Short mmCIF file of C-alpha atoms in Angstrom, two decimals:
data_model
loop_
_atom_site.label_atom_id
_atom_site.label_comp_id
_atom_site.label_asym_id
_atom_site.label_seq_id
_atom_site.Cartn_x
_atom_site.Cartn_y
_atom_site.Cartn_z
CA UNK A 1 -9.68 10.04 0.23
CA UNK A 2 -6.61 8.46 -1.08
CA UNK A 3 -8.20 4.91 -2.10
CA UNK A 4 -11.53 3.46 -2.64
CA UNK A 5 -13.70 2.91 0.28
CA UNK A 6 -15.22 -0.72 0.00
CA UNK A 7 -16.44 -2.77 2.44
CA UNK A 8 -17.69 -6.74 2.18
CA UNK A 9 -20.68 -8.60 3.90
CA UNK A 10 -21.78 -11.99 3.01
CA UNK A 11 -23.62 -10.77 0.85
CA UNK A 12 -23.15 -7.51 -0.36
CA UNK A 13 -20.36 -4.87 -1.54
CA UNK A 14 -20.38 -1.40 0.57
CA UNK A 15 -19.12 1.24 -1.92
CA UNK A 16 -19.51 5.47 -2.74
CA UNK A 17 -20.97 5.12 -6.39
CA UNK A 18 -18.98 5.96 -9.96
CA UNK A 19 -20.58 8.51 -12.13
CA UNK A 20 -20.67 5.91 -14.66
CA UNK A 21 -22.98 3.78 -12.59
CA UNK A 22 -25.80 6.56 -12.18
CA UNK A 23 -28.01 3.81 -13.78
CA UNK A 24 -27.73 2.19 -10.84
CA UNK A 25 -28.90 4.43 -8.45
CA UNK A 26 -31.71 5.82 -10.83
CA UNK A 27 -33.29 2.12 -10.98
CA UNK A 28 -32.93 1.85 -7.21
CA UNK A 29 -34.79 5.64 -6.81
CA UNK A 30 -37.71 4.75 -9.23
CA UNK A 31 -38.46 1.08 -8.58
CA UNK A 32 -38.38 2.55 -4.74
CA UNK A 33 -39.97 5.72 -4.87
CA UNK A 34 -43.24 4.45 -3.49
CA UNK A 35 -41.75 2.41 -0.76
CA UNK A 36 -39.05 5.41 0.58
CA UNK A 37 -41.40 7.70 0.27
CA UNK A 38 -43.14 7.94 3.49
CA UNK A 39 -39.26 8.16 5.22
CA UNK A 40 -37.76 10.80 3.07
CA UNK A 41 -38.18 13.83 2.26
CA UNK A 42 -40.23 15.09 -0.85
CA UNK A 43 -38.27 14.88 -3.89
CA UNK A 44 -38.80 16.92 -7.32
CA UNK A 45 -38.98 15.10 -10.20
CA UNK A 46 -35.15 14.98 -10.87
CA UNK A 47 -34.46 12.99 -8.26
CA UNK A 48 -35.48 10.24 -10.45
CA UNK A 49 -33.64 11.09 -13.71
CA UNK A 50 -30.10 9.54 -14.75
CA UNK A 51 -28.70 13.31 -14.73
CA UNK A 52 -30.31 14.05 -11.34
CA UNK A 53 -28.76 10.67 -10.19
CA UNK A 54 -25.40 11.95 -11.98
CA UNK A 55 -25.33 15.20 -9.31
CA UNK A 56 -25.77 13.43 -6.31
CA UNK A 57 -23.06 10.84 -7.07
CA UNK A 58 -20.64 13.71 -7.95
CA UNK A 59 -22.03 15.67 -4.93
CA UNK A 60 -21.17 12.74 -3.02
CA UNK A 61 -17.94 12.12 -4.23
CA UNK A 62 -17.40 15.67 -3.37
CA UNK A 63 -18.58 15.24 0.30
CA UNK A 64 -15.95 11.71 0.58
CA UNK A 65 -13.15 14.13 -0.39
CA UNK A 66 -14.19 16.79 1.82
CA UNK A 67 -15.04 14.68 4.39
CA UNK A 68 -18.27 16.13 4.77
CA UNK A 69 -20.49 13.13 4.48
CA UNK A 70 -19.90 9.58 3.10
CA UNK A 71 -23.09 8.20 0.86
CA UNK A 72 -22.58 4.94 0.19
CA UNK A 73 -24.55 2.21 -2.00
CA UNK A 74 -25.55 -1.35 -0.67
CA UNK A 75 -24.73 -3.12 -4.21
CA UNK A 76 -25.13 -7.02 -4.37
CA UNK A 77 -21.90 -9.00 -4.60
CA UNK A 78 -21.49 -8.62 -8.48
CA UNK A 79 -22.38 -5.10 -8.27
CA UNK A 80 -25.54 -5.13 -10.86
CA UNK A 81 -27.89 -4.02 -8.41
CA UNK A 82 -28.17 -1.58 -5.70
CA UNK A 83 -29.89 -3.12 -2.67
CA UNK A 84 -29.80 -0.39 0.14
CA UNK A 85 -27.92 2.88 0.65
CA UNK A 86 -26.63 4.51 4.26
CA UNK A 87 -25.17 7.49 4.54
CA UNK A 88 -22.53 8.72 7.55
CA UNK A 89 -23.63 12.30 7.01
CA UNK A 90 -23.37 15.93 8.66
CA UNK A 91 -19.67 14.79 9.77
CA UNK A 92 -17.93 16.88 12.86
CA UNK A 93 -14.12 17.13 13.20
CA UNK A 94 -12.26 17.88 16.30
CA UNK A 95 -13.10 17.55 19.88
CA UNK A 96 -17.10 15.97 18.81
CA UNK A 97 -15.64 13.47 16.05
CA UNK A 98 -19.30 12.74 15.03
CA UNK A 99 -21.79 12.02 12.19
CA UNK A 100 -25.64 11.52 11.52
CA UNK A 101 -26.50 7.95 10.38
CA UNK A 102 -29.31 7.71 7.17
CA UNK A 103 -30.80 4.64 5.55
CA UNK A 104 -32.81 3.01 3.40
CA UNK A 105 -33.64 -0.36 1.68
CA UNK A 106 -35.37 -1.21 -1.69
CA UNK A 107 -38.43 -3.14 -0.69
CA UNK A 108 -37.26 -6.73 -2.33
CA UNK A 109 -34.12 -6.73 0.32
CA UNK A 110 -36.19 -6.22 2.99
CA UNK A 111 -36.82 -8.47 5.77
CA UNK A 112 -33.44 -10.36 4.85
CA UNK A 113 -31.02 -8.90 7.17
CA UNK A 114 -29.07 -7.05 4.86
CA UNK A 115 -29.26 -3.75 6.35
CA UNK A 116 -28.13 -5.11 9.45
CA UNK A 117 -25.30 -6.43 7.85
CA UNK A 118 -24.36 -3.38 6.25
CA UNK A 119 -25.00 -1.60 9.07
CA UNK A 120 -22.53 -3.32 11.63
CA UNK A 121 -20.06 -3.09 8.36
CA UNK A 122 -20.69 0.62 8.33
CA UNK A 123 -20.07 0.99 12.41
CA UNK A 124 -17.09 -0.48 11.99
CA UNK A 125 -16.23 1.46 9.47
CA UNK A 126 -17.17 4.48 11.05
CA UNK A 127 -15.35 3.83 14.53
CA UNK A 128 -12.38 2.17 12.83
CA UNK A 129 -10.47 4.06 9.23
CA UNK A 130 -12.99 6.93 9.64
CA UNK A 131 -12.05 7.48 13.74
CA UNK A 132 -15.56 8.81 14.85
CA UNK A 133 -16.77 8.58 18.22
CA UNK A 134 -20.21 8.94 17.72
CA UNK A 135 -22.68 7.72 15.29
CA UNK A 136 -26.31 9.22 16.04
CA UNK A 137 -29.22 7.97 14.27
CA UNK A 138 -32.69 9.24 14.18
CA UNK A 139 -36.05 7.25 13.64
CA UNK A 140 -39.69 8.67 13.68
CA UNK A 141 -41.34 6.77 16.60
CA UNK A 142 -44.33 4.85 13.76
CA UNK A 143 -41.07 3.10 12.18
CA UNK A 144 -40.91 0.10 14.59
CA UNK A 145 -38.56 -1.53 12.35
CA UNK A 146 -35.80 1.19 12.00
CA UNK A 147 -36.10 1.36 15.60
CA UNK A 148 -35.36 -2.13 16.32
CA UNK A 149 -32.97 -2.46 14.04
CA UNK A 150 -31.00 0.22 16.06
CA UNK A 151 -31.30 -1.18 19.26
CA UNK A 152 -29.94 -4.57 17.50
CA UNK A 153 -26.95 -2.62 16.38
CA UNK A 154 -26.14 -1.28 20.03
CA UNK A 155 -27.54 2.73 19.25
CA UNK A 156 -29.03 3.99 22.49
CA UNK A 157 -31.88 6.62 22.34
CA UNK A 158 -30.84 9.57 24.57
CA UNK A 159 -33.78 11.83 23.49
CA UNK A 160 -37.11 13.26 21.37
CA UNK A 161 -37.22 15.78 18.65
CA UNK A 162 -40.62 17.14 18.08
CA UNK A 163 -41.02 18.13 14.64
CA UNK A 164 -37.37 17.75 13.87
CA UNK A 165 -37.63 16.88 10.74
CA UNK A 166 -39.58 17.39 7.21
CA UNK A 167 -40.87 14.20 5.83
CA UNK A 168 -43.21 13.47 2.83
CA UNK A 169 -43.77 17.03 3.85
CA UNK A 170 -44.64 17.01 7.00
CA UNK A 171 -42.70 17.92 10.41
CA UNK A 172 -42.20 14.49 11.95
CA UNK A 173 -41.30 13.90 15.49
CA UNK A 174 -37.85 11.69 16.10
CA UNK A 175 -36.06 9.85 18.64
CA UNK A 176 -33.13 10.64 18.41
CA UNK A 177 -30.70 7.61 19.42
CA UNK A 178 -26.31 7.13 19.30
CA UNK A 179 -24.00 4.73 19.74
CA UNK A 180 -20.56 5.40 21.23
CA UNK A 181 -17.17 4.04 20.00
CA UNK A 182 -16.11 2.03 23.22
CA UNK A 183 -12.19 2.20 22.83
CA UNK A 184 -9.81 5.70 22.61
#
């Protein structure tokens, strides 16, 4: 990772985070917790804390630089707040040239469009500088939205995970969706 990876919308800057801006993503994590909760995992209490939101920034840096995974934050256009956050995760070199798409929005963004937005700016992304040639995505079947908001982006569902993964603690069933790059 040579230079920055930013991306524009209309209305929003696509960035990784800076260490320095760990206030950022510990604001987003606590005046969300409620709202994520049922689509995450369970967290420990240090999820939530500006040094626990120091790790995972410097984890993720880590990940860019590896590239291992790419967590990026959904910031608003003067970058004082973090809207949403996506991450192109689990990433697979060589002949599969894949990754696992994650997401989530703080409850005041949503509704808007703006994780559509960053979404198709993140596809691109993916199938363009990054040179994947698959982008899977998995929703649990009682998100409607999630799942619509795939099939608006073009991912097709090619299967069902039962129990595939742990969520607010429980083994949640997924369908399990991709979407292809279309051009060598």
């Amino acid at each position: 990772m040579s230079e920055p990876i930013r991306m524009r919308t209309a209305r929003a800057v696509i960035r990784l985070l800076d260490i320095e801006e760990a206030e950022l993503l510990r604001r987003y994590r606590v005046e969300n917790r409620e709202h994520l909760a049922p689509w995450e995992p369970l967290r420990s209490d240090s999820h939530y804390t500006l040094a626990g939101c120091q790790q995972a920034i410097e984890a993720g840096l880590e990940a860019a630089r590896a590239d291992r995974g790419y967590p990026f934050a959904v910031l608003t256009p003067d970058a004082s707040e973090m809207i949403a956050s996506f991450t192109l995760a689990n990433v697979v070199r060589g002949v599969f040239q894949a990754c696992h798409l994650g997401y989530g929005i703080g409850r005041r963004h949503e509704g808007q469009g703006l994780m559509y937005e960053a979404l198709d700016a993140a596809i691109r992304y993916a199938f363009g500088p990054l040179d994947f040639h698959r982008v899977m995505a998995n929703y649990m079947p009682r998100n409607d939205r999630s799942g619509r908001l795939l099939e608006r982006l073009g991912f097709e569902k090619e299967g069902y995970a039962k129990r595939y993964l742990k969520i607010d603690g429980v083994w949640e069933d997924h369908v399990l969706t991709a979407k292809i790059r279309t051009q060598a």
